[in-house]
Amino acid sequence: MHLRRLATATVLGLLVLAGCNSDPPPDDGATASSEPAPTTERTTTTEATTTTEEGPPPGQVTTTTGAPPPPFGTTSPSSAPPPPGATEVALLAGVEVAGGAGVDRVVFRFVDAQLPGYDIAYVDGPVRQDGSGEIVPVEGQARLQVRFEPASGVDLRGGTFEETYRGPDRLRGPTQRVTEVVRTGDFEANLTWVVGVDAATPYRVEVLPGDNAIVVELGH
């Protein structure tokens, strides 16, 4: 009888111990996994600002074009009176024929600072000597007549006869358009030269008081 009670007490003690040592059942809401827990990442978006300057497309060359140069000279007649204060006959001292950069040049130089007026024009038909009317041959397909007034190659002041121009009446030079320059008259204070040209090309006139010269330029 004593042994049965002891066995019963032992069994009860074991049951009590088992109840104390048992772990509580896992919560049904918790899930175990071998994968790491997801990480929440915060993404920050930075908008880049780009400034674009308008310009020519790649490979395109931009060219700035200025105003076109004015046309060279004229083929029409031109004239000018003597400079203010000119009271005497202008005396021719020399004639020069030369080629330049893009032009042929005929220079008429006068004595001192006395310059004449001029009348310049292309003329048709044969060239004639002033006074006599004789035909003067001038080489070239066109003829530019240059007449100075009052002017002469002879100084008649004081009742004397002194040549101020002692050069030839026919000149040539290293030119492209001008074929020759010919004196065709020196009569009653009208001094005339004719410029032979291979064609009626534009010309321009420059008056150079500092050089005592009147220059006729013909474009190439």
mmCIF file with all atom_site columns, N, CA and C in Angstrom, residues 77-112:
data_model
loop_
_atom_site.group_PDB
_atom_site.id
_atom_site.type_symbol
_atom_site.label_atom_id
_atom_site.label_alt_id
_atom_site.label_comp_id
_atom_site.label_asym_id
_atom_site.label_entity_id
_atom_site.label_seq_id
_atom_site.pdbx_PDB_ins_code
_atom_site.Cartn_x
_atom_site.Cartn_y
_atom_site.Cartn_z
_atom_site.occupancy
_atom_site.B_iso_or_equiv
_atom_site.pdbx_formal_charge
_atom_site.auth_seq_id
_atom_site.auth_comp_id
_atom_site.auth_asym_id
_atom_site.auth_atom_id
_atom_site.pdbx_PDB_model_num
ATOM 1   N N  . PRO A 1 77  ? 30.445 109.412 -119.619 1.00 0.00 ? 77  PRO A N  1
ATOM 2   C CA . PRO A 1 77  ? 31.285 110.613 -119.574 1.00 0.00 ? 77  PRO A CA 1
ATOM 3   C C  . PRO A 1 77  ? 31.345 111.192 -118.163 1.00 0.00 ? 77  PRO A C  1
ATOM 4   N N  . SER A 1 78  ? 32.456 111.829 -117.845 1.00 0.00 ? 78  SER A N  1
ATOM 5   C CA . SER A 1 78  ? 32.611 112.500 -116.553 1.00 0.00 ? 78  SER A CA 1
ATOM 6   C C  . SER A 1 78  ? 33.373 113.801 -116.774 1.00 0.00 ? 78  SER A C  1
ATOM 7   N N  . SER A 1 79  ? 33.104 114.784 -115.917 1.00 0.00 ? 79  SER A N  1
ATOM 8   C CA . SER A 1 79  ? 33.755 116.083 -116.063 1.00 0.00 ? 79  SER A CA 1
ATOM 9   C C  . SER A 1 79  ? 33.829 116.771 -114.718 1.00 0.00 ? 79  SER A C  1
ATOM 10  N N  . ALA A 1 80  ? 34.731 117.751 -114.630 1.00 0.00 ? 80  ALA A N  1
ATOM 11  C CA . ALA A 1 80  ? 34.875 118.551 -113.421 1.00 0.00 ? 80  ALA A CA 1
ATOM 12  C C  . ALA A 1 80  ? 35.491 119.885 -113.809 1.00 0.00 ? 80  ALA A C  1
ATOM 13  N N  . PRO A 1 81  ? 35.078 120.977 -113.165 1.00 0.00 ? 81  PRO A N  1
ATOM 14  C CA . PRO A 1 81  ? 35.672 122.288 -113.458 1.00 0.00 ? 81  PRO A CA 1
ATOM 15  C C  . PRO A 1 81  ? 37.053 122.400 -112.815 1.00 0.00 ? 81  PRO A C  1
ATOM 16  N N  . PRO A 1 82  ? 37.789 123.432 -113.144 1.00 0.00 ? 82  PRO A N  1
ATOM 17  C CA . PRO A 1 82  ? 39.069 123.654 -112.463 1.00 0.00 ? 82  PRO A CA 1
ATOM 18  C C  . PRO A 1 82  ? 38.842 123.859 -110.966 1.00 0.00 ? 82  PRO A C  1
ATOM 19  N N  . PRO A 1 83  ? 39.828 123.549 -110.143 1.00 0.00 ? 83  PRO A N  1
ATOM 20  C CA . PRO A 1 83  ? 39.680 123.763 -108.703 1.00 0.00 ? 83  PRO A CA 1
ATOM 21  C C  . PRO A 1 83  ? 39.437 125.241 -108.392 1.00 0.00 ? 83  PRO A C  1
ATOM 22  N N  . PRO A 1 84  ? 38.785 125.524 -107.271 1.00 0.00 ? 84  PRO A N  1
ATOM 23  C CA . PRO A 1 84  ? 38.557 126.926 -106.893 1.00 0.00 ? 84  PRO A CA 1
ATOM 24  C C  . PRO A 1 84  ? 39.883 127.687 -106.798 1.00 0.00 ? 84  PRO A C  1
ATOM 25  N N  . GLY A 1 85  ? 39.881 128.887 -107.311 1.00 0.00 ? 85  GLY A N  1
ATOM 26  C CA . GLY A 1 85  ? 41.084 129.713 -107.248 1.00 0.00 ? 85  GLY A CA 1
ATOM 27  C C  . GLY A 1 85  ? 42.018 129.548 -108.425 1.00 0.00 ? 85  GLY A C  1
ATOM 28  N N  . ALA A 1 86  ? 41.736 128.601 -109.321 1.00 0.00 ? 86  ALA A N  1
ATOM 29  C CA . ALA A 1 86  ? 42.591 128.411 -110.494 1.00 0.00 ? 86  ALA A CA 1
ATOM 30  C C  . ALA A 1 86  ? 42.309 129.528 -111.492 1.00 0.00 ? 86  ALA A C  1
ATOM 31  N N  . THR A 1 87  ? 43.324 130.316 -111.766 1.00 0.00 ? 87  THR A N  1
ATOM 32  C CA . THR A 1 87  ? 43.141 131.476 -112.653 1.00 0.00 ? 87  THR A CA 1
ATOM 33  C C  . THR A 1 87  ? 44.054 131.436 -113.864 1.00 0.00 ? 87  THR A C  1
ATOM 34  N N  . GLU A 1 88  ? 44.994 130.527 -113.898 1.00 0.00 ? 88  GLU A N  1
ATOM 35  C CA . GLU A 1 88  ? 45.946 130.470 -114.996 1.00 0.00 ? 88  GLU A CA 1
ATOM 36  C C  . GLU A 1 88  ? 45.825 129.142 -115.732 1.00 0.00 ? 88  GLU A C  1
ATOM 37  N N  . VAL A 1 89  ? 46.478 129.090 -116.889 1.00 0.00 ? 89  VAL A N  1
ATOM 38  C CA . VAL A 1 89  ? 46.501 127.858 -117.664 1.00 0.00 ? 89  VAL A CA 1
ATOM 39  C C  . VAL A 1 89  ? 47.400 126.849 -116.950 1.00 0.00 ? 89  VAL A C  1
ATOM 40  N N  . ALA A 1 90  ? 46.868 125.646 -116.732 1.00 0.00 ? 90  ALA A N  1
ATOM 41  C CA . ALA A 1 90  ? 47.672 124.583 -116.116 1.00 0.00 ? 90  ALA A CA 1
ATOM 42  C C  . ALA A 1 90  ? 48.675 124.069 -117.143 1.00 0.00 ? 90  ALA A C  1
ATOM 43  N N  . LEU A 1 91  ? 49.916 123.903 -116.716 1.00 0.00 ? 91  LEU A N  1
ATOM 44  C CA . LEU A 1 91  ? 50.995 123.504 -117.617 1.00 0.00 ? 91  LEU A CA 1
ATOM 45  C C  . LEU A 1 91  ? 51.383 122.053 -117.356 1.00 0.00 ? 91  LEU A C  1
ATOM 46  N N  . LEU A 1 92  ? 51.285 121.237 -118.402 1.00 0.00 ? 92  LEU A N  1
ATOM 47  C CA . LEU A 1 92  ? 51.604 119.818 -118.285 1.00 0.00 ? 92  LEU A CA 1
ATOM 48  C C  . LEU A 1 92  ? 53.113 119.634 -118.119 1.00 0.00 ? 92  LEU A C  1
ATOM 49  N N  . ALA A 1 93  ? 53.485 118.785 -117.151 1.00 0.00 ? 93  ALA A N  1
ATOM 50  C CA . ALA A 1 93  ? 54.899 118.500 -116.912 1.00 0.00 ? 93  ALA A CA 1
ATOM 51  C C  . ALA A 1 93  ? 55.292 117.100 -117.334 1.00 0.00 ? 93  ALA A C  1
ATOM 52  N N  . GLY A 1 94  ? 54.373 116.120 -117.207 1.00 0.00 ? 94  GLY A N  1
ATOM 53  C CA . GLY A 1 94  ? 54.731 114.752 -117.565 1.00 0.00 ? 94  GLY A CA 1
ATOM 54  C C  . GLY A 1 94  ? 53.511 113.854 -117.618 1.00 0.00 ? 94  GLY A C  1
ATOM 55  N N  . VAL A 1 95  ? 53.680 112.715 -118.301 1.00 0.00 ? 95  VAL A N  1
ATOM 56  C CA . VAL A 1 95  ? 52.628 111.702 -118.423 1.00 0.00 ? 95  VAL A CA 1
ATOM 57  C C  . VAL A 1 95  ? 53.262 110.355 -118.116 1.00 0.00 ? 95  VAL A C  1
ATOM 58  N N  . GLU A 1 96  ? 52.588 109.556 -117.287 1.00 0.00 ? 96  GLU A N  1
ATOM 59  C CA . GLU A 1 96  ? 53.084 108.234 -116.909 1.00 0.00 ? 96  GLU A CA 1
ATOM 60  C C  . GLU A 1 96  ? 52.013 107.191 -117.209 1.00 0.00 ? 96  GLU A C  1
ATOM 61  N N  . VAL A 1 97  ? 52.443 106.048 -117.718 1.00 0.00 ? 97  VAL A N  1
ATOM 62  C CA . VAL A 1 97  ? 51.535 104.935 -118.013 1.00 0.00 ? 97  VAL A CA 1
ATOM 63  C C  . VAL A 1 97  ? 52.067 103.711 -117.286 1.00 0.00 ? 97  VAL A C  1
ATOM 64  N N  . ALA A 1 98  ? 51.236 103.087 -116.457 1.00 0.00 ? 98  ALA A N  1
ATOM 65  C CA . ALA A 1 98  ? 51.706 101.953 -115.661 1.00 0.00 ? 98  ALA A CA 1
ATOM 66  C C  . ALA A 1 98  ? 50.546 101.033 -115.316 1.00 0.00 ? 98  ALA A C  1
ATOM 67  N N  . GLY A 1 99  ? 50.882 99.800  -114.977 1.00 0.00 ? 99  GLY A N  1
ATOM 68  C CA . GLY A 1 99  ? 49.903 98.838  -114.482 1.00 0.00 ? 99  GLY A CA 1
ATOM 69  C C  . GLY A 1 99  ? 50.001 98.732  -112.977 1.00 0.00 ? 99  GLY A C  1
ATOM 70  N N  . GLY A 1 100 ? 48.859 98.476  -112.334 1.00 0.00 ? 100 GLY A N  1
ATOM 71  C CA . GLY A 1 100 ? 48.834 98.333  -110.887 1.00 0.00 ? 100 GLY A CA 1
ATOM 72  C C  . GLY A 1 100 ? 48.019 97.125  -110.486 1.00 0.00 ? 100 GLY A C  1
ATOM 73  N N  . ALA A 1 101 ? 47.683 97.042  -109.204 1.00 0.00 ? 101 ALA A N  1
ATOM 74  C CA . ALA A 1 101 ? 46.891 95.933  -108.678 1.00 0.00 ? 101 ALA A CA 1
ATOM 75  C C  . ALA A 1 101 ? 45.444 96.084  -109.131 1.00 0.00 ? 101 ALA A C  1
ATOM 76  N N  . GLY A 1 102 ? 45.093 95.374  -110.200 1.00 0.00 ? 102 GLY A N  1
ATOM 77  C CA . GLY A 1 102 ? 43.723 95.401  -110.691 1.00 0.00 ? 102 GLY A CA 1
ATOM 78  C C  . GLY A 1 102 ? 43.376 96.575  -111.574 1.00 0.00 ? 102 GLY A C  1
ATOM 79  N N  . VAL A 1 103 ? 44.341 97.471  -111.843 1.00 0.00 ? 103 VAL A N  1
ATOM 80  C CA . VAL A 1 103 ? 44.051 98.651  -112.661 1.00 0.00 ? 103 VAL A CA 1
ATOM 81  C C  . VAL A 1 103 ? 45.234 98.969  -113.567 1.00 0.00 ? 103 VAL A C  1
ATOM 82  N N  . ASP A 1 104 ? 44.935 99.665  -114.663 1.00 0.00 ? 104 ASP A N  1
ATOM 83  C CA . ASP A 1 104 ? 45.943 100.372 -115.449 1.00 0.00 ? 104 ASP A CA 1
ATOM 84  C C  . ASP A 1 104 ? 45.798 101.844 -115.115 1.00 0.00 ? 104 ASP A C  1
ATOM 85  N N  . ARG A 1 105 ? 46.923 102.535 -115.071 1.00 0.00 ? 105 ARG A N  1
ATOM 86  C CA . ARG A 1 105 ? 46.898 103.910 -114.563 1.00 0.00 ? 105 ARG A CA 1
ATOM 87  C C  . ARG A 1 105 ? 47.617 104.837 -115.544 1.00 0.00 ? 105 ARG A C  1
ATOM 88  N N  . VAL A 1 106 ? 46.967 105.967 -115.839 1.00 0.00 ? 106 VAL A N  1
ATOM 89  C CA . VAL A 1 106 ? 47.579 107.038 -116.630 1.00 0.00 ? 106 VAL A CA 1
ATOM 90  C C  . VAL A 1 106 ? 47.604 108.286 -115.752 1.00 0.00 ? 106 VAL A C  1
ATOM 91  N N  . VAL A 1 107 ? 48.811 108.800 -115.504 1.00 0.00 ? 107 VAL A N  1
ATOM 92  C CA . VAL A 1 107 ? 48.990 109.928 -114.593 1.00 0.00 ? 107 VAL A CA 1
ATOM 93  C C  . VAL A 1 107 ? 49.429 111.152 -115.394 1.00 0.00 ? 107 VAL A C  1
ATOM 94  N N  . PHE A 1 108 ? 48.697 112.235 -115.234 1.00 0.00 ? 108 PHE A N  1
ATOM 95  C CA . PHE A 1 108 ? 49.041 113.514 -115.860 1.00 0.00 ? 108 PHE A CA 1
ATOM 96  C C  . PHE A 1 108 ? 49.520 114.454 -114.748 1.00 0.00 ? 108 PHE A C  1
ATOM 97  N N  . ARG A 1 109 ? 50.782 114.860 -114.833 1.00 0.00 ? 109 ARG A N  1
ATOM 98  C CA . ARG A 1 109 ? 51.365 115.739 -113.809 1.00 0.00 ? 109 ARG A CA 1
ATOM 99  C C  . ARG A 1 109 ? 51.522 117.151 -114.377 1.00 0.00 ? 109 ARG A C  1
ATOM 100 N N  . PHE A 1 110 ? 51.237 118.126 -113.501 1.00 0.00 ? 110 PHE A N  1
ATOM 101 C CA . PHE A 1 110 ? 51.257 119.520 -113.924 1.00 0.00 ? 110 PHE A CA 1
ATOM 102 C C  . PHE A 1 110 ? 52.274 120.303 -113.096 1.00 0.00 ? 110 PHE A C  1
ATOM 103 N N  . VAL A 1 111 ? 52.657 121.462 -113.635 1.00 0.00 ? 111 VAL A N  1
ATOM 104 C CA . VAL A 1 111 ? 53.638 122.323 -112.987 1.00 0.00 ? 111 VAL A CA 1
ATOM 105 C C  . VAL A 1 111 ? 52.985 123.031 -111.800 1.00 0.00 ? 111 VAL A C  1
ATOM 106 N N  . ASP A 1 112 ? 53.747 123.127 -110.716 1.00 0.00 ? 112 ASP A N  1
ATOM 107 C CA . ASP A 1 112 ? 53.289 123.811 -109.510 1.00 0.00 ? 112 ASP A CA 1
ATOM 108 C C  . ASP A 1 112 ? 51.983 123.183 -109.008 1.00 0.00 ? 112 ASP A C  1
#
